[in-house]
Amino acid sequence: MTDAMRPDRRPDAVPPPDPAAPALPAAPAVPAAGAVPPSTPAPVFQQPVLPPPVPAGPREYPQALRGPRHRWWRPVLGLATLLAGVGAAAGLILVATLGLVVAQVVGLDLGDPATDEFLVSPAGMLLTNLALALGIPAAILATLVQAGRPGLVTSVVGRVRRRLLFGGLGLSLVLLLPLTLAGSLLVSALGLGSEPAGGDDALWPLTPAASWLALAVVVLLTTPLQAAGEEYFFRGWATQWLGSMLRWRWVALVLPAVVTAVLFAMAHGSQSPWLFADRLVFGLVASLLVWRAGGLELAVAMHAANNLVAFGFAIAYDGLADSLLVTEVTPAEGAVSIAGTVVTAAVLLWWARRQRPAVLVPGDVRRDARPDARPDVRAEEVAA
């Protein structure tokens, strides 16, 4: 008799499982209403393994061009671009000079560009200042070609910070005007100054040149551009070009500052030791301002204010030729000028500290860096 025919088993009873039969897989659990089923992770071989993003910075101003795009050949490309820009600027100056010669031929008396008298004339001052201002586009173009970010030559944030620029300019004028006047009076009273052109040390009355109004307009409008052109070239492009090739932070801070200060002083031609020292200290102090402000704004402001005050006094007393063509100063005059520069820079640094400007290039993120790579400089190392 089979199990189905046994009287104690109902027809609808389920037979017991056979121990020898293979086990069937369990049915998947049905999620409750409203529940989100868990996602199935992709196989390991389908997930790409990438190193975590590592910042290439942050970097201080002298090493601003030493970013993730930096390669050994980029400074060479930047130098070639700058030299091409200087050549183009020289061509423009030559064209302007030829234009002056043609003007003389046709009867326009603009002066002979080969004489010192032309240099201190309104036309000569205009041509000189605009020629030096060409350092701005040359530095920007070279930075663009080398690093792809032309604004970095201006500041670590890639733009002009107008509050620093105009605030620093006003503060520098307020400081340098009385400092220059007091220093001149002190040196003259002690008999330690050089003999003035007119032989009269009196500050009043004024003895301006015949073309003082035109000279004043040219100086006011173009001298800030001239000062900015020199700063963009020396404290801007030259500093960052050297810094981009230097790995160590302190070397990149000190070496470009010294080199550019020496070049800046030498660019003014033949000069006495005290005059050279005055310009050398100015260059070093300007580099300090650039470093602590993270940009060129304060250096441009102090440079422009210094030249405006110097040229202003020179125009007022008909001594522009002596001011522009000076090759020698007495030790007292050099020391007084250096003291004025140091005092002005110290106040600018104090004021800039209160403004809390950015002094680091934000760290650029790159995917090809090693996970254990470290930035060149840490923010806490340069915190004020």
Short mmCIF file of C-alpha atoms in Angstrom, two decimals:
data_model
loop_
_atom_site.label_atom_id
_atom_site.label_comp_id
_atom_site.label_asym_id
_atom_site.label_seq_id
_atom_site.Cartn_x
_atom_site.Cartn_y
_atom_site.Cartn_z
CA MET A 1 0.00 0.00 0.00
CA THR A 2 1.30 3.43 -0.93
CA ASP A 3 1.37 6.46 1.39
CA ALA A 4 -1.43 8.10 -0.55
CA MET A 5 -3.65 5.03 0.10
CA ARG A 6 -3.02 5.00 3.85
CA PRO A 7 -6.23 5.76 5.79
CA ASP A 8 -4.45 8.10 8.30
CA ARG A 9 -3.22 10.57 5.61
CA ARG A 10 -5.45 13.17 4.03
CA PRO A 11 -5.40 13.57 0.25
CA ASP A 12 -4.27 17.23 0.47
CA ALA A 13 -1.39 16.62 2.88
CA VAL A 14 2.05 17.79 1.79
CA PRO A 15 4.60 14.99 1.72
CA PRO A 16 7.66 15.46 3.97
CA PRO A 17 10.85 16.68 2.31
CA ASP A 18 13.23 14.11 1.02
CA PRO A 19 16.61 14.43 2.80
CA ALA A 20 18.42 13.23 -0.32
CA ALA A 21 16.92 15.93 -2.57
CA PRO A 22 19.07 19.07 -3.34
CA ALA A 23 18.19 22.29 -1.44
CA LEU A 24 16.47 25.01 -3.44
CA PRO A 25 17.63 28.66 -3.14
CA ALA A 26 15.60 30.84 -0.85
CA ALA A 27 13.29 33.36 -2.46
CA PRO A 28 14.40 36.99 -2.14
CA ALA A 29 12.78 38.94 0.62
CA VAL A 30 10.04 41.32 -0.50
CA PRO A 31 10.67 44.82 0.87
CA ALA A 32 7.98 46.45 2.88
CA ALA A 33 5.79 49.12 1.36
CA GLY A 34 7.71 52.41 0.98
CA ALA A 35 11.10 50.87 1.69
CA VAL A 36 13.99 51.49 -0.73
CA PRO A 37 15.80 48.30 -1.69
CA PRO A 38 19.57 48.40 -1.13
CA SER A 39 21.70 49.04 -4.20
CA THR A 40 23.91 46.30 -5.47
CA PRO A 41 27.61 47.36 -5.40
CA ALA A 42 29.46 47.13 -8.66
CA PRO A 43 32.11 44.47 -8.99
CA VAL A 44 35.54 45.52 -7.81
CA PHE A 45 37.04 45.30 -11.28
CA GLN A 46 34.53 47.96 -12.52
CA GLN A 47 35.51 50.63 -9.94
CA PRO A 48 38.54 52.74 -11.06
CA VAL A 49 41.08 53.35 -8.33
CA LEU A 50 42.11 57.05 -8.35
CA PRO A 51 44.43 58.85 -5.94
CA PRO A 52 42.67 61.45 -3.82
CA PRO A 53 42.88 65.06 -5.00
CA VAL A 54 46.03 66.64 -3.61
CA PRO A 55 46.52 70.42 -3.56
CA ALA A 56 49.56 71.78 -5.38
CA GLY A 57 49.59 74.82 -3.13
CA PRO A 58 49.01 77.05 -1.38
CA ARG A 59 51.89 79.18 -2.62
CA GLU A 60 53.21 82.61 -1.71
CA TYR A 61 53.64 85.35 -4.28
CA PRO A 62 57.27 84.62 -5.27
CA GLN A 63 56.31 81.00 -6.06
CA ALA A 64 52.87 81.76 -7.49
CA LEU A 65 53.84 80.36 -10.92
CA ARG A 66 55.09 77.11 -9.39
CA GLY A 67 51.68 75.43 -9.73
CA PRO A 68 50.51 72.07 -11.07
CA ARG A 69 51.23 73.17 -14.65
CA HIS A 70 54.84 74.01 -13.87
CA ARG A 71 57.45 72.21 -15.96
CA TRP A 72 61.14 72.91 -16.39
CA TRP A 73 60.60 74.46 -19.81
CA ARG A 74 57.88 76.92 -18.81
CA PRO A 75 60.27 79.53 -17.33
CA VAL A 76 62.24 79.37 -20.59
CA LEU A 77 59.04 80.04 -22.52
CA GLY A 78 58.16 82.91 -20.19
CA LEU A 79 61.60 84.48 -20.60
CA ALA A 80 61.38 84.24 -24.38
CA THR A 81 57.97 85.90 -24.29
CA LEU A 82 59.22 88.73 -22.12
CA LEU A 83 62.22 89.33 -24.37
CA ALA A 84 59.87 89.46 -27.34
CA GLY A 85 57.73 91.98 -25.47
CA VAL A 86 60.76 94.11 -24.65
CA GLY A 87 61.74 94.02 -28.31
CA ALA A 88 58.26 95.14 -29.33
CA ALA A 89 58.40 97.96 -26.76
CA ALA A 90 61.77 99.06 -28.10
CA GLY A 91 60.26 99.15 -31.57
CA LEU A 92 57.42 101.37 -30.36
CA ILE A 93 59.89 103.73 -28.70
CA LEU A 94 61.92 103.89 -31.91
CA VAL A 95 58.81 104.73 -33.91
CA ALA A 96 57.91 107.49 -31.44
CA THR A 97 61.44 108.88 -31.62
CA LEU A 98 61.32 108.89 -35.41
CA GLY A 99 58.01 110.70 -35.18
CA LEU A 100 59.66 113.43 -33.12
CA VAL A 101 62.41 113.76 -35.71
CA VAL A 102 59.83 114.06 -38.49
CA ALA A 103 57.98 116.69 -36.44
CA GLN A 104 61.18 118.74 -36.27
CA VAL A 105 61.63 118.44 -40.02
CA VAL A 106 58.14 119.76 -40.73
CA GLY A 107 58.60 122.64 -38.30
CA LEU A 108 57.02 121.41 -35.05
CA ASP A 109 59.31 122.28 -32.16
CA LEU A 110 58.96 119.32 -29.78
CA GLY A 111 62.63 119.26 -28.84
CA ASP A 112 65.56 117.12 -29.81
CA PRO A 113 65.16 113.62 -28.29
CA ALA A 114 68.95 113.28 -28.08
CA THR A 115 69.35 116.10 -25.54
CA ASP A 116 68.83 116.32 -21.78
CA GLU A 117 66.54 119.31 -22.31
CA PHE A 118 64.08 117.09 -24.14
CA LEU A 119 64.13 114.55 -21.31
CA VAL A 120 62.81 117.11 -18.82
CA SER A 121 60.29 118.63 -21.24
CA PRO A 122 56.60 117.63 -21.15
CA ALA A 123 56.99 115.59 -24.35
CA GLY A 124 60.12 113.88 -23.04
CA MET A 125 58.53 113.06 -19.69
CA LEU A 126 55.47 111.67 -21.45
CA LEU A 127 57.53 109.47 -23.75
CA THR A 128 59.76 108.22 -20.92
CA ASN A 129 56.90 107.39 -18.56
CA LEU A 130 54.84 105.62 -21.21
CA ALA A 131 57.88 103.63 -22.33
CA LEU A 132 58.49 102.40 -18.77
CA ALA A 133 54.78 101.67 -18.36
CA LEU A 134 55.09 99.06 -21.11
CA GLY A 135 56.53 96.80 -18.42
CA ILE A 136 52.94 96.14 -17.33
CA PRO A 137 51.67 94.42 -20.51
CA ALA A 138 55.03 92.71 -21.03
CA ALA A 139 54.92 91.12 -17.57
CA ILE A 140 51.25 90.14 -17.94
CA LEU A 141 51.86 88.53 -21.33
CA ALA A 142 54.90 86.60 -20.11
CA THR A 143 52.94 85.32 -17.10
CA LEU A 144 50.06 84.26 -19.34
CA VAL A 145 52.35 82.23 -21.59
CA GLN A 146 54.28 80.68 -18.71
CA ALA A 147 51.46 79.84 -16.29
CA GLY A 148 48.18 80.42 -18.10
CA ARG A 149 46.99 82.84 -15.38
CA PRO A 150 48.10 86.38 -16.23
CA GLY A 151 46.55 87.89 -13.10
CA LEU A 152 49.00 86.12 -10.81
CA VAL A 153 51.67 88.70 -11.58
CA THR A 154 49.39 91.32 -10.01
CA SER A 155 48.45 89.46 -6.84
CA VAL A 156 47.80 86.00 -5.45
CA VAL A 157 44.07 86.48 -6.10
CA GLY A 158 44.68 87.26 -9.76
CA ARG A 159 43.49 90.88 -9.80
CA VAL A 160 44.20 94.38 -8.51
CA ARG A 161 42.87 94.93 -5.01
CA ARG A 162 41.83 98.55 -5.26
CA ARG A 163 41.53 99.07 -1.52
CA LEU A 164 45.19 98.17 -1.05
CA LEU A 165 46.33 100.16 -4.08
CA PHE A 166 44.51 103.44 -3.50
CA GLY A 167 44.62 103.23 0.28
CA GLY A 168 48.35 102.58 0.14
CA LEU A 169 48.84 105.43 -2.33
CA GLY A 170 47.03 107.93 -0.13
CA LEU A 171 48.84 106.78 2.99
CA SER A 172 52.23 106.93 1.24
CA LEU A 173 51.59 110.47 0.02
CA VAL A 174 50.55 111.59 3.50
CA LEU A 175 53.78 110.15 4.91
CA LEU A 176 56.32 110.95 2.22
CA LEU A 177 55.35 114.57 1.70
CA PRO A 178 56.24 115.76 5.23
CA LEU A 179 59.10 113.28 5.57
CA THR A 180 60.73 114.52 2.37
CA LEU A 181 60.23 118.15 3.32
CA ALA A 182 61.55 117.65 6.85
CA GLY A 183 64.53 115.66 5.62
CA SER A 184 65.44 118.32 3.09
CA LEU A 185 65.22 121.07 5.72
CA LEU A 186 67.29 119.05 8.19
CA VAL A 187 70.07 118.27 5.73
CA SER A 188 70.14 121.87 4.54
CA ALA A 189 70.20 123.27 8.08
CA LEU A 190 73.12 121.03 9.00
CA GLY A 191 74.98 121.96 5.84
CA LEU A 192 75.22 118.31 4.78
CA GLY A 193 73.41 118.53 1.46
CA SER A 194 74.64 119.02 -2.07
CA GLU A 195 74.58 122.52 -3.52
CA PRO A 196 71.17 123.22 -5.10
CA ALA A 197 71.02 124.29 -8.72
CA GLY A 198 69.95 127.83 -7.91
CA GLY A 199 72.25 128.26 -4.95
CA ASP A 200 69.33 129.28 -2.71
CA ASP A 201 68.02 127.01 0.03
CA ALA A 202 64.87 129.04 0.72
CA LEU A 203 61.60 127.12 0.30
CA TRP A 204 59.67 130.26 -0.52
CA PRO A 205 58.94 131.69 -2.97
CA LEU A 206 58.49 128.88 -5.46
CA THR A 207 60.50 129.06 -8.68
CA PRO A 208 58.67 126.78 -11.13
CA ALA A 209 59.78 126.30 -14.72
CA ALA A 210 57.98 128.02 -17.56
CA SER A 211 56.22 124.78 -18.60
CA TRP A 212 55.34 123.74 -15.05
CA LEU A 213 51.63 123.27 -15.73
CA ALA A 214 52.15 120.88 -18.64
CA LEU A 215 54.83 119.04 -16.67
CA ALA A 216 52.53 118.74 -13.67
CA VAL A 217 49.74 117.26 -15.79
CA VAL A 218 52.10 114.73 -17.39
CA VAL A 219 53.56 113.75 -14.01
CA LEU A 220 50.16 113.33 -12.35
CA LEU A 221 48.73 111.23 -15.18
CA THR A 222 51.68 109.08 -16.20
CA THR A 223 54.08 108.79 -13.25
CA PRO A 224 51.88 106.19 -11.49
CA LEU A 225 51.96 104.14 -14.70
CA GLN A 226 55.75 104.49 -14.89
CA ALA A 227 56.11 103.30 -11.29
CA ALA A 228 53.72 100.41 -11.90
CA GLY A 229 55.66 99.38 -15.00
CA GLU A 230 58.90 99.13 -13.02
CA GLU A 231 57.21 97.19 -10.22
CA TYR A 232 55.52 94.77 -12.61
CA PHE A 233 58.87 94.07 -14.22
CA PHE A 234 61.18 93.84 -11.19
CA ARG A 235 59.04 92.88 -8.19
CA GLY A 236 56.46 91.16 -10.39
CA TRP A 237 57.66 89.12 -13.33
CA ALA A 238 61.36 88.86 -12.38
CA THR A 239 60.53 87.79 -8.82
CA GLN A 240 58.03 85.15 -9.89
CA TRP A 241 60.21 83.94 -12.76
CA LEU A 242 63.07 83.24 -10.36
CA GLY A 243 60.71 81.86 -7.71
CA SER A 244 59.17 79.40 -10.15
CA MET A 245 62.54 77.67 -10.49
CA LEU A 246 63.24 77.51 -6.73
CA ARG A 247 61.71 74.72 -4.68
CA TRP A 248 62.63 75.91 -1.18
CA ARG A 249 60.41 78.56 0.30
CA TRP A 250 62.97 80.77 2.03
CA VAL A 251 65.36 80.65 -0.91
CA ALA A 252 62.48 81.72 -3.15
CA LEU A 253 61.75 84.62 -0.81
CA VAL A 254 65.28 85.94 -0.31
CA LEU A 255 67.12 85.31 -3.59
CA PRO A 256 64.63 87.03 -5.95
CA ALA A 257 64.37 89.99 -3.56
CA VAL A 258 68.14 90.52 -3.55
CA VAL A 259 68.60 89.94 -7.29
CA THR A 260 65.76 92.23 -8.34
CA ALA A 261 66.86 94.97 -5.91
CA VAL A 262 70.38 94.93 -7.36
CA LEU A 263 69.06 94.98 -10.93
CA PHE A 264 66.64 97.78 -10.05
CA ALA A 265 69.43 99.93 -8.63
CA MET A 266 71.77 99.20 -11.54
CA ALA A 267 69.06 100.06 -14.07
CA HIS A 268 69.29 103.72 -12.98
CA GLY A 269 72.75 104.06 -14.49
CA SER A 270 75.91 105.56 -13.04
CA GLN A 271 75.51 106.61 -9.41
CA SER A 272 77.41 107.19 -6.21
CA PRO A 273 77.52 104.51 -3.47
CA TRP A 274 74.95 106.28 -1.30
CA LEU A 275 72.55 106.75 -4.19
CA PHE A 276 72.97 103.09 -5.13
CA ALA A 277 72.33 102.10 -1.50
CA ASP A 278 69.19 104.24 -1.44
CA ARG A 279 67.77 102.50 -4.50
CA LEU A 280 68.91 99.09 -3.30
CA VAL A 281 67.09 99.52 0.01
CA PHE A 282 64.01 100.74 -1.85
CA GLY A 283 64.01 97.56 -3.94
CA LEU A 284 64.41 95.31 -0.89
CA VAL A 285 61.65 97.11 1.00
CA ALA A 286 59.35 96.90 -2.04
CA SER A 287 59.90 93.12 -2.18
CA LEU A 288 58.99 92.92 1.50
CA LEU A 289 55.75 94.79 0.81
CA VAL A 290 54.94 92.45 -2.07
CA TRP A 291 55.50 89.37 0.06
CA ARG A 292 53.50 90.54 3.08
CA ALA A 293 50.63 91.90 0.96
CA GLY A 294 50.55 89.01 -1.50
CA GLY A 295 50.71 91.34 -4.48
CA LEU A 296 52.16 94.45 -6.09
CA GLU A 297 49.62 96.97 -4.82
CA LEU A 298 51.56 98.41 -1.87
CA ALA A 299 54.87 98.46 -3.75
CA VAL A 300 53.26 100.29 -6.67
CA ALA A 301 51.60 102.72 -4.25
CA MET A 302 54.83 103.56 -2.42
CA HIS A 303 56.82 103.83 -5.66
CA ALA A 304 54.24 106.09 -7.29
CA ALA A 305 53.96 108.30 -4.21
CA ASN A 306 57.75 108.59 -3.92
CA ASN A 307 58.09 109.69 -7.54
CA LEU A 308 55.12 112.06 -7.37
CA VAL A 309 56.58 113.82 -4.33
CA ALA A 310 60.09 113.96 -5.80
CA PHE A 311 58.92 115.25 -9.20
CA GLY A 312 56.48 117.64 -7.55
CA PHE A 313 59.21 119.35 -5.56
CA ALA A 314 61.48 119.32 -8.61
CA ILE A 315 58.86 121.05 -10.77
CA ALA A 316 58.07 123.58 -8.04
CA TYR A 317 61.71 124.66 -7.80
CA ASP A 318 62.71 124.16 -11.45
CA GLY A 319 64.98 121.27 -10.56
CA LEU A 320 63.52 118.48 -12.66
CA ALA A 321 66.77 118.02 -14.58
CA ASP A 322 68.71 117.62 -11.34
CA SER A 323 66.14 115.15 -10.04
CA LEU A 324 66.03 112.97 -13.15
CA LEU A 325 69.72 113.09 -13.99
CA VAL A 326 71.11 112.87 -10.46
CA THR A 327 74.16 110.64 -10.13
CA GLU A 328 75.44 111.56 -6.67
CA VAL A 329 74.04 112.35 -3.24
CA THR A 330 75.75 113.06 0.05
CA PRO A 331 75.71 110.44 2.82
CA ALA A 332 73.23 112.57 4.77
CA GLU A 333 70.87 112.85 1.81
CA GLY A 334 71.07 109.12 1.17
CA ALA A 335 70.47 108.27 4.83
CA VAL A 336 67.47 110.61 5.06
CA SER A 337 65.95 109.11 1.92
CA ILE A 338 66.48 105.56 3.19
CA ALA A 339 64.90 106.49 6.52
CA GLY A 340 61.84 107.89 4.75
CA THR A 341 61.45 104.71 2.73
CA VAL A 342 61.75 102.47 5.79
CA VAL A 343 59.28 104.52 7.85
CA THR A 344 56.74 104.60 5.03
CA ALA A 345 57.03 100.86 4.44
CA ALA A 346 56.66 100.12 8.16
CA VAL A 347 53.41 102.08 8.33
CA LEU A 348 52.16 100.40 5.14
CA LEU A 349 52.89 96.97 6.60
CA TRP A 350 51.03 97.87 9.80
CA TRP A 351 48.06 99.13 7.79
CA ALA A 352 48.07 96.10 5.47
CA ARG A 353 48.07 93.76 8.46
CA ARG A 354 44.82 95.35 9.58
CA GLN A 355 43.34 94.84 6.11
CA ARG A 356 44.14 91.10 6.24
CA PRO A 357 44.82 90.65 2.51
CA ALA A 358 45.20 87.22 0.96
CA VAL A 359 48.88 86.27 0.80
CA LEU A 360 48.61 82.76 -0.65
CA VAL A 361 47.55 81.43 -4.02
CA PRO A 362 44.67 79.02 -3.33
CA GLY A 363 45.76 75.40 -3.68
CA ASP A 364 45.10 74.01 -7.15
CA VAL A 365 43.69 70.47 -7.08
CA ARG A 366 45.27 67.89 -9.32
CA ARG A 367 44.41 64.23 -9.83
CA ASP A 368 47.80 63.04 -10.94
CA ALA A 369 49.55 63.86 -7.67
CA ARG A 370 50.76 61.22 -5.24
CA PRO A 371 48.45 60.64 -2.28
CA ASP A 372 51.33 61.28 0.11
CA ALA A 373 52.40 64.54 -1.59
CA ARG A 374 52.66 67.62 0.58
CA PRO A 375 52.14 71.26 -0.42
CA ASP A 376 55.18 73.48 -0.80
CA VAL A 377 54.10 75.78 2.01
CA ARG A 378 51.48 75.62 4.72
CA ALA A 379 49.14 78.46 5.51
CA GLU A 380 50.10 78.50 9.16
CA GLU A 381 53.75 79.11 8.21
CA VAL A 382 52.95 82.52 6.78
CA ALA A 383 50.09 83.53 9.05
CA ALA A 384 50.51 87.05 10.28
#
